[in-house]
PDB file of C-alpha atoms in Angstrom:
ATOM      1  CA  MET A   8     -31.121  -0.892  33.305  1.00 94.00           C
ATOM      2  CA  PRO A   9     -33.146  -3.940  34.395  1.00 97.00           C
ATOM      3  CA  LYS A  10     -36.350  -4.598  32.442  1.00 98.00           C
ATOM      4  CA  THR A  11     -35.455  -2.151  29.659  1.00 98.00           C
ATOM      5  CA  LYS A  12     -37.283  -2.763  26.383  1.00 98.00           C
ATOM      6  CA  PHE A  13     -35.352  -2.193  23.183  1.00 98.00           C
ATOM      7  CA  ILE A  14     -37.889  -2.522  20.355  1.00 98.00           C
ATOM      8  CA  ASN A  15     -37.157  -2.330  16.616  1.00 98.00           C
ATOM      9  CA  SER A  16     -33.869  -0.613  17.421  1.00 96.00           C
ATOM     10  CA  SER A  17     -30.386  -0.456  16.018  1.00 96.00           C
ATOM     11  CA  VAL A  18     -28.229  -0.989  19.092  1.00 95.00           C
ATOM     12  CA  ARG A  19     -24.980  -1.173  17.113  1.00 96.00           C
ATOM     13  CA  GLU A  20     -21.509  -0.536  18.515  1.00 96.00           C
ATOM     14  CA  VAL A  21     -22.925  -0.087  22.047  1.00 97.00           C
ATOM     15  CA  THR A  22     -20.805  -1.068  25.042  1.00 97.00           C
ATOM     16  CA  PHE A  23     -22.543  -2.894  27.875  1.00 97.00           C
ATOM     17  CA  ILE A  24     -19.719  -3.450  30.371  1.00 97.00           C
ATOM     18  CA  GLY A  25     -20.790  -4.186  33.935  1.00 97.00           C
ATOM     19  CA  THR A  26     -24.373  -3.343  33.023  1.00 97.00           C
ATOM     20  CA  ASN A  27     -27.372  -4.962  34.671  1.00 98.00           C
ATOM     21  CA  LEU A  28     -29.855  -5.833  31.923  1.00 98.00           C
ATOM     22  CA  THR A  29     -31.797  -8.427  33.935  1.00 98.00           C
ATOM     23  CA  SER A  30     -35.153  -9.283  32.323  1.00 98.00           C
ATOM     24  CA  SER A  31     -34.672  -6.793  29.485  1.00 98.00           C
ATOM     25  CA  VAL A  32     -36.016  -7.366  25.978  1.00 98.00           C
ATOM     26  CA  PHE A  33     -34.221  -6.899  22.661  1.00 98.00           C
ATOM     27  CA  ASP A  34     -37.154  -7.210  20.259  1.00 98.00           C
ATOM     28  CA  ASN A  35     -36.095  -7.144  16.598  1.00 98.00           C
ATOM     29  CA  CYS A  36     -32.858  -5.339  17.435  1.00 98.00           C
ATOM     30  CA  ASN A  37     -29.628  -5.224  15.455  1.00 98.00           C
ATOM     31  CA  LEU A  38     -26.790  -5.747  17.961  1.00 98.00           C
ATOM     32  CA  GLU A  39     -23.935  -5.710  15.451  1.00 97.00           C
ATOM     33  CA  GLY A  40     -20.699  -4.738  17.179  1.00 97.00           C
ATOM     34  CA  ALA A  41     -22.340  -4.465  20.608  1.00 98.00           C
ATOM     35  CA  ILE A  42     -19.974  -5.422  23.425  1.00 97.00           C
ATOM     36  CA  PHE A  43     -21.260  -7.447  26.359  1.00 97.00           C
ATOM     37  CA  ASN A  44     -18.668  -7.956  29.111  1.00 97.00           C
ATOM     38  CA  GLU A  45     -19.468  -8.745  32.749  1.00 98.00           C
ATOM     39  CA  THR A  46     -23.054  -7.858  31.877  1.00 98.00           C
ATOM     40  CA  GLN A  47     -25.929  -9.362  33.852  1.00 98.00           C
ATOM     41  CA  LEU A  48     -28.156 -10.975  31.210  1.00 98.00           C
ATOM     42  CA  ALA A  49     -30.347 -13.182  33.422  1.00 98.00           C
ATOM     43  CA  GLY A  50     -33.795 -13.557  31.893  1.00 98.00           C
ATOM     44  CA  VAL A  51     -33.034 -11.330  28.910  1.00 98.00           C
ATOM     45  CA  ASN A  52     -35.099 -12.012  25.786  1.00 98.00           C
ATOM     46  CA  PHE A  53     -32.902 -12.140  22.673  1.00 98.00           C
ATOM     47  CA  LYS A  54     -35.351 -14.309  20.672  1.00 98.00           C
ATOM     48  CA  THR A  55     -35.720 -11.843  17.798  1.00 98.00           C
ATOM     49  CA  ALA A  56     -32.424  -9.963  18.200  1.00 98.00           C
ATOM     50  CA  TYR A  57     -29.726 -10.488  15.588  1.00 97.00           C
ATOM     51  CA  ASN A  58     -26.039  -9.902  14.801  1.00 97.00           C
ATOM     52  CA  TYR A  59     -24.965 -10.289  18.417  1.00 97.00           C
ATOM     53  CA  LYS A  60     -21.844 -11.975  19.732  1.00 96.00           C
ATOM     54  CA  ILE A  61     -21.983 -12.726  23.436  1.00 97.00           C
ATOM     55  CA  ASP A  62     -19.477 -14.774  25.406  1.00 96.00           C
ATOM     56  CA  PRO A  63     -21.406 -16.870  27.974  1.00 95.00           C
ATOM     57  CA  GLU A  64     -18.205 -17.316  29.995  1.00 95.00           C
ATOM     58  CA  PHE A  65     -18.085 -13.604  30.848  1.00 96.00           C
ATOM     59  CA  ASN A  66     -21.785 -12.729  31.045  1.00 97.00           C
ATOM     60  CA  PRO A  67     -24.174 -14.409  33.513  1.00 97.00           C
ATOM     61  CA  MET A  68     -27.258 -15.330  31.502  1.00 97.00           C
ATOM     62  CA  LYS A  69     -29.331 -17.801  33.490  1.00 97.00           C
ATOM     63  CA  LYS A  70     -32.730 -18.261  31.826  1.00 98.00           C
ATOM     64  CA  ALA A  71     -31.940 -15.853  28.972  1.00 98.00           C
ATOM     65  CA  GLN A  72     -33.890 -16.671  25.804  1.00 98.00           C
ATOM     66  CA  PHE A  73     -32.418 -17.100  22.327  1.00 97.00           C
ATOM     67  CA  SER A  74     -33.706 -18.344  18.989  1.00 96.00           C
ATOM     68  CA  THR A  75     -32.147 -21.429  17.464  1.00 91.00           C
ATOM     69  CA  GLU A  76     -30.570 -19.214  14.794  1.00 89.00           C
ATOM     70  CA  GLY A  77     -29.094 -16.992  17.497  1.00 91.00           C
ATOM     71  CA  ILE A  78     -27.014 -19.780  19.035  1.00 89.00           C
ATOM     72  CA  VAL A  79     -24.273 -18.930  16.544  1.00 89.00           C
ATOM     73  CA  GLY A  80     -23.774 -15.595  18.324  1.00 92.00           C
ATOM     74  CA  LEU A  81     -22.982 -17.459  21.552  1.00 94.00           C
ATOM     75  CA  LEU A  82     -20.450 -19.813  19.978  1.00 91.00           C
ATOM     76  CA  ASP A  83     -18.648 -17.418  17.644  1.00 88.00           C
ATOM     77  CA  LYS A  84     -15.421 -17.309  19.641  1.00 89.00           C
ATOM     78  CA  TYR A  85     -14.909 -21.039  19.149  1.00 91.00           C
ATOM     79  CA  ASP A  86     -14.592 -20.650  15.350  1.00 88.00           C
ATOM     80  CA  ILE A  87     -16.797 -23.675  14.674  1.00 86.00           C
ATOM     81  CA  LYS A  88     -19.277 -24.290  11.894  1.00 82.00           C
ATOM     82  CA  ILE A  89     -22.870 -25.028  12.733  1.00 79.00           C
ATOM     83  CA  ILE A  90     -24.798 -26.623   9.884  1.00 77.00           C
TER      84      ILE A  90
END
């Protein structure tokens, strides 16, 4: 699924396991409950996506793009507070 464009979508409770999403775009997408595991996320644009939780240890994401607010979704598993 490289270069797929998800625009103004609710991509909730979706399972992306072993999926290649290289250079895809999640533009204004709700990713609540989406599972990313062993998913190729290189160059993916998550700048306006929200409600995602992605573990960088299990998903290659070189040059993926995130908003400052979205960083929380990458650190969730560490149970830390970002203020």
